[in-house]
């Protein structure tokens, strides 16, 4: 690691940054083919600058057959023509840089598409490339039954080879074998290619799965996991000024501390999921707000000074925040409530496109569904459940909820495109759109904008410690302290008006209601600050 890097990392200058996630397929379509693209993003940089975010995480734009919307990469060194060209991408890096916005690439290296050259060569019998993947014979496969995360068997038979290959996701996403040094070297080479282009960070897809333990039938947290990440850091991004974040569904606080060790040996931070997944089966998970308080408390306290976490409720895999944690009838109020709760904690906030204007889930029909995971779930679940039960789950949980086109204005297709988009636009675009949000000074957009600004102005948001305040089941409240200052957040978790004896020290700094009253109204949330 070079000296500049160490200095920067010691100061952890990413600590007051805010990241905005873009799902290019659904962000903005510049050439009116129904699919979002890179030039669409370039055209919206002014909007992102206005919001005030520091970095853009762009989900995969590499060449891909898109069975899993780009998380099935066929060529790590090229831009998919549907998204544009490498020149467009270079221009995005350049234009974003002019606005002090860095680009974060999404690295999907646990697996490649079966359309990748390596896999094609493997299929043709090339041993070198077979060893890039996890090919096993029948005896091994029978001893090691593994289910795919997208449903069904994770082993796919290849007749010509009389072997099976492992795919933890769709059968077109073949797992790479990270125990093969050549594979790892290929990944580092690719990372350096993008770093040399000027990208400022990486988000590592399902990175907790790169080291597997077949004996235990365990596909994540294997014995070499942290060793490989350290090696990757040394040989690629550790030599540059970057913000890196690992997607780690299986991480607990102990793993999170290793991944985000302040010595800079692994990543800057991780995405942990305990606050999202309360049960192993995502389709059956319901939100438990009492548990949620405890989970936040645990991560905030245990990582304090020992690691760094991200702060998020939404991404391209998760249902919309307001539909899930808030209430659509109180759209703006609950949108502001959860934004304030999340953004006032320690960690790096990630905002997912449309979250800042309060986009919501929609009522899908079977024909309108696009997501491979949801379609697989439907096909399985329908064998044992009523249609209405299955569709209810899809409407609540499906990833398609996050993937409807960004709602820019009230013109056709929400201003996303002039042509029928690849996925249906949420019908509520006439009411919920960027144009309207920008015109209303009190809109959710401005709450996000303010919270982003505060993170830069008030050190307590970044550095303060965290303690829950117990105000009973109906409230979520916490206190952060830093250098004699105090920040207190109090949030009414219920729709009912509540009286509260507790008096917070300091001035009312921010609220999701316009006028102050004594009682806490439906979902009322206040931040007090004393200096
Ligand atoms: C991650 C991505 C998700 C993708 C999966 C397989 O969880 O966020 O969209 O389907 O990995 O790459």
PDB file of C-alpha atoms in Angstrom, residues 43 50 54 67 81 90 97 101 123 127 167-168 230 269 298 305 326 340 361 365 387 390 404 408 455 473 490 527:
ATOM      1  CA  UNK A  43     -28.043  13.352 -18.794  1.00  0.00           C
ATOM      2  CA  UNK A  50     -28.392  18.721  -6.804  1.00  0.00           C
ATOM      3  CA  UNK A  54     -20.662  11.745  -3.637  1.00  0.00           C
ATOM      4  CA  UNK A  67     -30.784 -13.701 -17.701  1.00  0.00           C
ATOM      5  CA  UNK A  81     -24.372  -2.476 -26.487  1.00  0.00           C
ATOM      6  CA  UNK A  90     -15.392   6.964 -20.126  1.00  0.00           C
ATOM      7  CA  UNK A  97     -15.594  13.716 -11.916  1.00  0.00           C
ATOM      8  CA  UNK A 101     -18.826  12.413  -8.120  1.00  0.00           C
ATOM      9  CA  UNK A 123     -17.582 -26.867 -22.493  1.00  0.00           C
ATOM     10  CA  UNK A 127      -9.146 -28.523 -19.001  1.00  0.00           C
ATOM     11  CA  UNK A 167     -24.442 -22.553 -10.091  1.00  0.00           C
ATOM     12  CA  UNK A 168     -25.588 -20.997  -6.858  1.00  0.00           C
ATOM     13  CA  UNK A 230      -6.780  -9.425   1.626  1.00  0.00           C
ATOM     14  CA  UNK A 269     -17.422  -1.465   4.494  1.00  0.00           C
ATOM     15  CA  UNK A 298     -25.976  -4.440  17.952  1.00  0.00           C
ATOM     16  CA  UNK A 305     -14.347   2.120  16.360  1.00  0.00           C
ATOM     17  CA  UNK A 326     -43.492   2.582   6.069  1.00  0.00           C
ATOM     18  CA  UNK A 340     -34.169  10.164   9.234  1.00  0.00           C
ATOM     19  CA  UNK A 361     -44.130  -1.327  -4.811  1.00  0.00           C
ATOM     20  CA  UNK A 365     -49.724  -9.847 -12.358  1.00  0.00           C
ATOM     21  CA  UNK A 387     -52.369 -18.324  -6.741  1.00  0.00           C
ATOM     22  CA  UNK A 390     -48.125 -16.617  -4.219  1.00  0.00           C
ATOM     23  CA  UNK A 404     -39.768  -0.323 -12.363  1.00  0.00           C
ATOM     24  CA  UNK A 408     -39.030  11.568 -13.852  1.00  0.00           C
ATOM     25  CA  UNK A 455     -23.428  14.291   7.184  1.00  0.00           C
ATOM     26  CA  UNK A 473     -42.623  -0.561  22.061  1.00  0.00           C
ATOM     27  CA  UNK A 490     -37.319   9.980  18.636  1.00  0.00           C
ATOM     28  CA  UNK A 527     -34.134  14.935  15.690  1.00  0.00           C
TER      29      UNK A 527
END
